[in-house]
Coordinates of C-alpha atoms and ligand atoms in Angstrom, one line a residue:
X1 CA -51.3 -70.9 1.6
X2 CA -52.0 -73.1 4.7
X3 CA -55.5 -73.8 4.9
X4 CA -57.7 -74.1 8.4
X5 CA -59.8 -77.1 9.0
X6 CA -63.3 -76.8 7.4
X7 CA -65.1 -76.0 10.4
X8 CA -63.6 -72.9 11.6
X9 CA -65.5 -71.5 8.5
X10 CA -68.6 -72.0 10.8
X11 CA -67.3 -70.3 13.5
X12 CA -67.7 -66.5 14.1
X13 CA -65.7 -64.9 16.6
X14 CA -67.4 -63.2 19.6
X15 CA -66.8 -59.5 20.1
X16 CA -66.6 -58.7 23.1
X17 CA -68.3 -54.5 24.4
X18 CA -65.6 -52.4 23.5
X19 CA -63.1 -51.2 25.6
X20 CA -63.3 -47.1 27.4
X21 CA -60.2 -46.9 25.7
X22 CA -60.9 -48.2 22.4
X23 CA -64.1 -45.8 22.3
X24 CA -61.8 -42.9 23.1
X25 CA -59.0 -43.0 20.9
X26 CA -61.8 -44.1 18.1
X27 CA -64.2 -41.4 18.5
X28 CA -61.3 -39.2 19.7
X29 CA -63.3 -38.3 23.2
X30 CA -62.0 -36.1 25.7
X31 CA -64.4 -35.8 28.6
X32 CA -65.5 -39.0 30.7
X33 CA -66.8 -42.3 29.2
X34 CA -68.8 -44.6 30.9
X35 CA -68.8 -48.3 29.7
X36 CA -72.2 -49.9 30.5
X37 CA -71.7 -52.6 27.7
X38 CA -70.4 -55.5 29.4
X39 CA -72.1 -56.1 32.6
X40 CA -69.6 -55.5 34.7
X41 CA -69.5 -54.4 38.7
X42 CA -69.8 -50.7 38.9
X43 CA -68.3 -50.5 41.9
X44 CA -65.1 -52.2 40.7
X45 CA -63.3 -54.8 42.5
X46 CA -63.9 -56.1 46.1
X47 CA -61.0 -53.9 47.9
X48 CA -60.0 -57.4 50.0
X49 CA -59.8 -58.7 46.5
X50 CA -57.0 -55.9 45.6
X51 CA -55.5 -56.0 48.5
X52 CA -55.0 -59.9 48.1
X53 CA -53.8 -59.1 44.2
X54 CA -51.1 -56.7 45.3
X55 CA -49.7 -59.3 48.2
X56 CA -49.6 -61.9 45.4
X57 CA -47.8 -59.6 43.2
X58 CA -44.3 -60.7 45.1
X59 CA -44.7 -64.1 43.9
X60 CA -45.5 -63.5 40.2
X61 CA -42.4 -65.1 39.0
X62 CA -43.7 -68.6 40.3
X63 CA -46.2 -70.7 38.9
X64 CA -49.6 -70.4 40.3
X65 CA -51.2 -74.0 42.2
X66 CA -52.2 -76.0 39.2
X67 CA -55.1 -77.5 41.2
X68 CA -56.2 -74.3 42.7
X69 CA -56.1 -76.4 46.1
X70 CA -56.9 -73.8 48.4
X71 CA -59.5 -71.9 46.8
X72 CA -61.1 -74.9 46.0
X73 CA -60.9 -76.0 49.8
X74 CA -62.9 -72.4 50.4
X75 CA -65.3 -72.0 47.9
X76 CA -66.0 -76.3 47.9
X77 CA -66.8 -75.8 51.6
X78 CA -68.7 -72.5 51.0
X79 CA -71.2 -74.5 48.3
X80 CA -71.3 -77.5 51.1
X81 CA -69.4 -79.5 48.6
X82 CA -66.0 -81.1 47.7
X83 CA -63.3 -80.1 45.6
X84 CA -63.2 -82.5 43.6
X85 CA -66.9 -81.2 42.6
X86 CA -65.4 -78.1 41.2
X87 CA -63.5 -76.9 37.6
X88 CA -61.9 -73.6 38.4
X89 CA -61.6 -71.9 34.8
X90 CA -60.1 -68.4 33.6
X91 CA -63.5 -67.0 33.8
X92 CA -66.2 -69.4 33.4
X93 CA -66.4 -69.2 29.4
X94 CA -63.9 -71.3 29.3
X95 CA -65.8 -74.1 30.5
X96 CA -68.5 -74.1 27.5
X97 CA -66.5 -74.7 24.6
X98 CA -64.3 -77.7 26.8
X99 CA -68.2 -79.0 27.9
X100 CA -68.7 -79.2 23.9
X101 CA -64.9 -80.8 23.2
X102 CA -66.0 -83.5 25.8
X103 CA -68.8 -84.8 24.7
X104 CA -69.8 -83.0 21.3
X105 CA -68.3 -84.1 17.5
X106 CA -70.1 -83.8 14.4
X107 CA -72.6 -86.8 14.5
X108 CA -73.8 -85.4 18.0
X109 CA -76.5 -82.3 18.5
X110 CA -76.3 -79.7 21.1
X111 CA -79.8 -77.6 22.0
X112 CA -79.4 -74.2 22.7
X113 CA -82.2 -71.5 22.6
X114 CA -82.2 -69.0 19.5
X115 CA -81.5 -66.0 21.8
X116 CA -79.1 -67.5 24.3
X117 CA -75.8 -65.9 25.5
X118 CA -73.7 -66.6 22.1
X119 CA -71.3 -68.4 23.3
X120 CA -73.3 -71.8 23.9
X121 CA -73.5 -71.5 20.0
X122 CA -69.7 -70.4 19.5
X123 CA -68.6 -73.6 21.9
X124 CA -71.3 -76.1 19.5
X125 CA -69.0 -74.8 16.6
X126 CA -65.5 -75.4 18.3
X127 CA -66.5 -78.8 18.7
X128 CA -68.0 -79.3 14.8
X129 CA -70.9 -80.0 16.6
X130 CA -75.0 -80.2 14.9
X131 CA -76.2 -77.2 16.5
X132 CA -80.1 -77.3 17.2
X133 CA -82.0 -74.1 17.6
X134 CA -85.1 -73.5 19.5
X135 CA -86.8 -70.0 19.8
X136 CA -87.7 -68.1 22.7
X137 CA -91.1 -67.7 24.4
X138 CA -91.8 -64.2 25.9
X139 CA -88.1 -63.6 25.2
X140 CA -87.4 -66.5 27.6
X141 CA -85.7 -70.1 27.1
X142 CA -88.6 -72.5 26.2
X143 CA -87.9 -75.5 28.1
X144 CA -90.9 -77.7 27.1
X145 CA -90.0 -76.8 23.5
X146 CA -86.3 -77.5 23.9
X147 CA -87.1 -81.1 25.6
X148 CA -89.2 -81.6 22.1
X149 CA -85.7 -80.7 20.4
X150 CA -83.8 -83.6 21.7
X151 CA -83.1 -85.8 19.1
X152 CA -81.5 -89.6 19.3
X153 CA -77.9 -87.8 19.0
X154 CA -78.4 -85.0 21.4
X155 CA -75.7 -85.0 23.8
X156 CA -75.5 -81.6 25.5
X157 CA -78.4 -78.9 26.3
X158 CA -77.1 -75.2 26.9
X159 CA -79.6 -72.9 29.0
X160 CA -78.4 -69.5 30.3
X161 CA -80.6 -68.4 33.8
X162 CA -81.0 -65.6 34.1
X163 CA -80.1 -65.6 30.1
X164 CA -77.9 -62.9 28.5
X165 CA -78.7 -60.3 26.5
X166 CA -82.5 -60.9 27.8
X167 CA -82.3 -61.0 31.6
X168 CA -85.1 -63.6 31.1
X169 CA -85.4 -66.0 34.1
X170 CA -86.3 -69.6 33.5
X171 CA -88.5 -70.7 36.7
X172 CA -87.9 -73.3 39.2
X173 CA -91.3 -75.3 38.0
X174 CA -90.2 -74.8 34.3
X175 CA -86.9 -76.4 35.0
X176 CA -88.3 -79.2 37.6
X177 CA -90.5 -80.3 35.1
X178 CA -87.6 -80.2 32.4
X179 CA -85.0 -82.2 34.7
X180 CA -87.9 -84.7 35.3
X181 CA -88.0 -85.6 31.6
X182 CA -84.7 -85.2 29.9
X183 CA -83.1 -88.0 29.0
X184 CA -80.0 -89.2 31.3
X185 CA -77.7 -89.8 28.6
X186 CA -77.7 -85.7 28.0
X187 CA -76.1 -83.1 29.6
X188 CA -77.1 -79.6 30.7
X189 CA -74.9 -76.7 31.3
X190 CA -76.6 -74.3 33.6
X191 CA -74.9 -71.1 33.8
X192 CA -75.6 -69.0 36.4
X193 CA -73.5 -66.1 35.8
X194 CA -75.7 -63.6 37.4
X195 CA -76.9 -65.5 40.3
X196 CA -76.0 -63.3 43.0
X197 CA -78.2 -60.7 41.6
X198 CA -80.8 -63.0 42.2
X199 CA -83.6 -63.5 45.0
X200 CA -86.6 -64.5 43.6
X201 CA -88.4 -67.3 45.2
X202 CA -89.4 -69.0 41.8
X203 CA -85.4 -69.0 40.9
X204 CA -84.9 -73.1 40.6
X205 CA -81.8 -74.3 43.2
X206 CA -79.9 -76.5 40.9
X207 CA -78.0 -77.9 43.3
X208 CA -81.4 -79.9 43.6
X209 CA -80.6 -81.6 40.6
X210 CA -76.8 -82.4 41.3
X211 CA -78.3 -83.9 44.4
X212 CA -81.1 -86.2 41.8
X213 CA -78.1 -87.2 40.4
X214 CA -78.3 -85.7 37.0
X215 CA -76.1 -84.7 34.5
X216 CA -75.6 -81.0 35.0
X217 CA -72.9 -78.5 35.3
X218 CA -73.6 -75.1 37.0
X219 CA -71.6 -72.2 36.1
X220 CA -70.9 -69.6 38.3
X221 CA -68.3 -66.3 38.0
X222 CA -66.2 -64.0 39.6
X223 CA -66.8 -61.5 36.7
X224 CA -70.4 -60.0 37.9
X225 CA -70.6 -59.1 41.8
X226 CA -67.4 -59.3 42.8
X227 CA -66.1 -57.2 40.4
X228 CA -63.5 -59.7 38.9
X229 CA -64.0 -59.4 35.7
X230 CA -60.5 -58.4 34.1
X231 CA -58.8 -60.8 36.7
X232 CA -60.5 -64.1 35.0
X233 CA -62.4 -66.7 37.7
X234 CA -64.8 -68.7 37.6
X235 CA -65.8 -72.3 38.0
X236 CA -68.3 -75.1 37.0
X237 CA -70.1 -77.3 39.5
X238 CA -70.8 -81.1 38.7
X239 CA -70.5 -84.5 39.5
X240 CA -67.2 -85.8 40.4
X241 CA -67.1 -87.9 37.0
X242 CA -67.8 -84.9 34.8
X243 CA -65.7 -82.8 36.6
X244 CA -62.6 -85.2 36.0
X245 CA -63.7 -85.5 32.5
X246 CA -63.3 -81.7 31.6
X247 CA -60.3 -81.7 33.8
X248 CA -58.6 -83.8 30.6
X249 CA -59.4 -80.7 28.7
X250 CA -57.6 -78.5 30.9
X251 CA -55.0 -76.4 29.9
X252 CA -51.9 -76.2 33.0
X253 CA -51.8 -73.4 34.9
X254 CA -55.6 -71.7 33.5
X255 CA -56.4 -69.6 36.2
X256 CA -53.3 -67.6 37.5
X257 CA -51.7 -66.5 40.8
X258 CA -53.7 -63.4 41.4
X259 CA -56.8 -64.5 40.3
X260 CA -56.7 -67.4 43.0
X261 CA -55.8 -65.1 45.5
X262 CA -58.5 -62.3 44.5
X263 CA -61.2 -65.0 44.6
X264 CA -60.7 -66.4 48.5
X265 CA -60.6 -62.8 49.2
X266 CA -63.8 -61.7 47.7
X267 CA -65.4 -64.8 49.0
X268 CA -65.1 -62.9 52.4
X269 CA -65.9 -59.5 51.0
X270 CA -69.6 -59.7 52.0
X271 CA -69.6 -55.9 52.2
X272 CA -69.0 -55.6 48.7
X273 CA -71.3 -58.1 47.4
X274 CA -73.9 -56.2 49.7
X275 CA -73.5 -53.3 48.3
X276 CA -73.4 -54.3 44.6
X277 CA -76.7 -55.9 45.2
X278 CA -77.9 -52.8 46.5
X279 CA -76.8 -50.4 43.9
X280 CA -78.0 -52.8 41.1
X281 CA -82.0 -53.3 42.8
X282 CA -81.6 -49.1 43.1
X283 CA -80.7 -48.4 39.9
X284 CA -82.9 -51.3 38.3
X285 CA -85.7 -49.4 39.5
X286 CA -84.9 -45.7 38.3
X287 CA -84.4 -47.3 34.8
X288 CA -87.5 -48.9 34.9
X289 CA -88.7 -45.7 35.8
X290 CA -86.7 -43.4 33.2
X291 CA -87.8 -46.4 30.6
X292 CA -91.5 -45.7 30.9
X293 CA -91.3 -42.4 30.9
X294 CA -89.2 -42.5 27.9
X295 CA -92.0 -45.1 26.3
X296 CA -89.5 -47.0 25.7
X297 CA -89.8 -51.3 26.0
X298 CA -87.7 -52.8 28.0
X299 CA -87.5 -56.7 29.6
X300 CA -88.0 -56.6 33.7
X301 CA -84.4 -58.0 34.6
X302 CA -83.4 -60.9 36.6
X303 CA -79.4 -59.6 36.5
X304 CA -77.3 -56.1 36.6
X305 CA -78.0 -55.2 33.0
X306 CA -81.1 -54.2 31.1
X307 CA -82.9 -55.5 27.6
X308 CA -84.1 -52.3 26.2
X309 CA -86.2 -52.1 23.0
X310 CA -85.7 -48.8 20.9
X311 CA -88.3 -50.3 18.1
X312 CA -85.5 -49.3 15.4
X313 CA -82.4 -50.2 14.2
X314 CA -80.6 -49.9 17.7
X315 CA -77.3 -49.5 16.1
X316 CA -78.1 -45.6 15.5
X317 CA -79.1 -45.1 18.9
X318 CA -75.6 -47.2 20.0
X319 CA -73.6 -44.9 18.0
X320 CA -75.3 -41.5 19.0
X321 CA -74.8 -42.8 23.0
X322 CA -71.5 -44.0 22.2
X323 CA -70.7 -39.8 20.5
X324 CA -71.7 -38.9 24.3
X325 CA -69.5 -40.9 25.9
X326 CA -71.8 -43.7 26.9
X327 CA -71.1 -47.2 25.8
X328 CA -74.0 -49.5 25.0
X329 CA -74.1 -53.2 23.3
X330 CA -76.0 -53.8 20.1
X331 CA -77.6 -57.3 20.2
X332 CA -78.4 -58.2 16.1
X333 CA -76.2 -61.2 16.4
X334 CA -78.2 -62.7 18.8
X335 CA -81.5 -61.9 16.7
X336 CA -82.3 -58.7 18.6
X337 CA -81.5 -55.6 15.8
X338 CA -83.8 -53.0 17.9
X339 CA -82.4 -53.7 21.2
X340 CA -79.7 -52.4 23.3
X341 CA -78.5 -54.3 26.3
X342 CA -77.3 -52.1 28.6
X343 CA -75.7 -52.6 32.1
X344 CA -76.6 -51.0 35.8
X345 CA -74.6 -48.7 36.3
X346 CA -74.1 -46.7 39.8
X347 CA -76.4 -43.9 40.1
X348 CA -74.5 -41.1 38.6
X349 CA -74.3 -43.4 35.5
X350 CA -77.6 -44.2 35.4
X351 CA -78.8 -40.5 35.6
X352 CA -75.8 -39.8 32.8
X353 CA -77.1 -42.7 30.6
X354 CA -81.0 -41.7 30.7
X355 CA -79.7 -37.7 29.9
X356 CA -78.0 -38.6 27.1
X357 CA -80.8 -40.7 25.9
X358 CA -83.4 -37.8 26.4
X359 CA -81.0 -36.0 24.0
X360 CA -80.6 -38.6 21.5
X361 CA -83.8 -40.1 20.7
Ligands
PLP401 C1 -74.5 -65.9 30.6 C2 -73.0 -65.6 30.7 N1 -72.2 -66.6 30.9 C3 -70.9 -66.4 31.1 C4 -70.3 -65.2 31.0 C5 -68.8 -65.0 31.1 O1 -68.4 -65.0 32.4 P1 -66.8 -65.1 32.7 O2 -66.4 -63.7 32.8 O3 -66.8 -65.8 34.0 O4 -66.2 -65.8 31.6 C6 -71.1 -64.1 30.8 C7 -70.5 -62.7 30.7 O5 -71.1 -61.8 30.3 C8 -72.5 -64.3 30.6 O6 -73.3 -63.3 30.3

């Protein structure tokens, strides 16, 4: 029999929050299933954003614009940069395993925090990189201890802010002080999937560091606020250099017809983005809420999902949600066995989700 290459023994496939369907034809459910497992918008897709999809439609036979030139022209010009500053990826996953294949291989290290999204660790392993592990403080990415990481061979620091499955925000001093010190033959991948979600004064703006001249890429999504998700978009922002340098990794044609399309669109949709803000600050608060009166831990969020401590193997609470109809995401692979991380859902979700739990625990 064929044999793989050693190091895809490393590598353990991420799995995904199952799908309403999956849970349904699994558990054989009849009634309505709500899916708050995978941080997704709520209030589905930006309607400009469908309405673009369906116009695109007519042209599905042709091959999208390999250099996504006119949403790059938008969104470049929306960011008060160039186009040439931007990656456009099929979701912005993509991006971390290509950010390891460019400048990762086994005699190089990559730092990445022990509870980070699990990715940064999956992409380490695609490349055969060394994969350094630094824990958490507070549940949050330690930068002061990750800059004491870096070893001779580092070439490539990971940090998720806010972080997934925590919700942990790493602050704009924090970060300053860790741009000021690491090294300039190391890069950092920022990503900023939840950003939108996001007005706290002490969230660091790091374009400020792009500006400095250092090496980072910021990554950024369709997936979250606009409601994009199953449409794949999103993009990196760096240097013109490192952008060029990915850009060898590419694969033709990554991010389709539609989902260039759906992207200018929701870029206009400010109604939508509005009001997914709106619903998420609402129902973060009536968890918070339901939470403590449940006495039940949970992590103060900093994006549209919630870290929620059940002080037990979480993965009986999971399944006794999931019996209801409610779908949840256990978090042991990232070190977290009691914990659930569950998304914001709209309000009628919410109030569903904290029932069931009332009856369940
Ligand atoms: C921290 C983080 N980065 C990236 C992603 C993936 O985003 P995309 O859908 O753009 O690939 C997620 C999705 O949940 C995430 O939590």
């Amino acid at each position: 029999m064929i044999q793989p290459r050693d190091f895809l023994k490393k590598i353990s496939p991420y799995k995904p929050g199952k799908p309403v369907e999956q849970v349904a034809r699994e558990l054989r459910l009849k009634g309505e299933i709500i899916k708050l497992a995978s941080n997704e918008n709520p209030l589905g897709p930006s309607p400009l954003a469908t309405r673009a999809i369906r116009r695109a439609l007519k042209e599905a036979n042709l091959y999208p614009d390999d250099n996504c030139y006119y949403f790059k022209e938008k969104l470049a010009g929306r960011l008060g940069l160039e186009p040439e500053n931007l990656f456009v990826a099929n979701g912005s996953v993509e991006i971390l395993p290509l950010a390891a294949l460019a400048y990762l291989d086994p005699e190089h290290s990559a730092i990445v925090s022990e509870g980070a999204f699990i990715w940064f660790k999956i992409a380490v392993r695609i490349a055969d990189g060394e994969l350094i592990e630094v824990p958490m403080k507070n549940h949050t990415h330690d930068l002061k201890r990750m800059l004491k990481a870096i070893k001779k061979n580092t070439r490539l620091v990971y940090i998720a802010n806010p972080n997934n499955p925590t919700g942990t925000m790493v602050t704009k001093d924090a970060a300053d002080e860790f741009f000021k010190k690491i090294p300039d033959d190391i890069l950092v991948i920022m990503d900023e999937a939840y950003y939108d979600y996001i007005d706290d004064p002490e969230y660091p703006d790091s374009f400020t560091y792009l500006r400095q001249g250092k090496n980072i890429v910021i990554l950024r999504t369709f997936s979250k606020i606009y409601g994009l998700a199953g449409v794949r978009l999103g993009y990196g922002i760096s240097s013109k250099e490192t952008i060029a340098n990915l850009a060898k990794l590419r694969i033709s044609f990554n991010v389709n017809r539609l989902s260039q399309v759906a992207g200018m669109a929701a870029l206009d949709d400010a109604d939508h983005i509005k009001k997914g803000k709106a619903v998420n600050d609402a129902g973060k608060k009536y968890l918070y809420d339901a939470y403590e009166k449940l006495g039940l831990f949970y992590l103060p969020t900093y994006a549209n999902f919630i870290f929620v401590d059940f002080g037990r193997d979480s993965q009986v609470v999971f399944e006794a949600l999931q019996k209801h109809g409610v779908i949840t995401r256990t978090i042991k692979e990232y070190g977290f066995p009691h914990a659930l991380r569950i998304t914001i859902g709209t309000e009628e979700q919410n109030r569903k989700l904290i029932n069931v739990l009332k009856k369940v625990l």
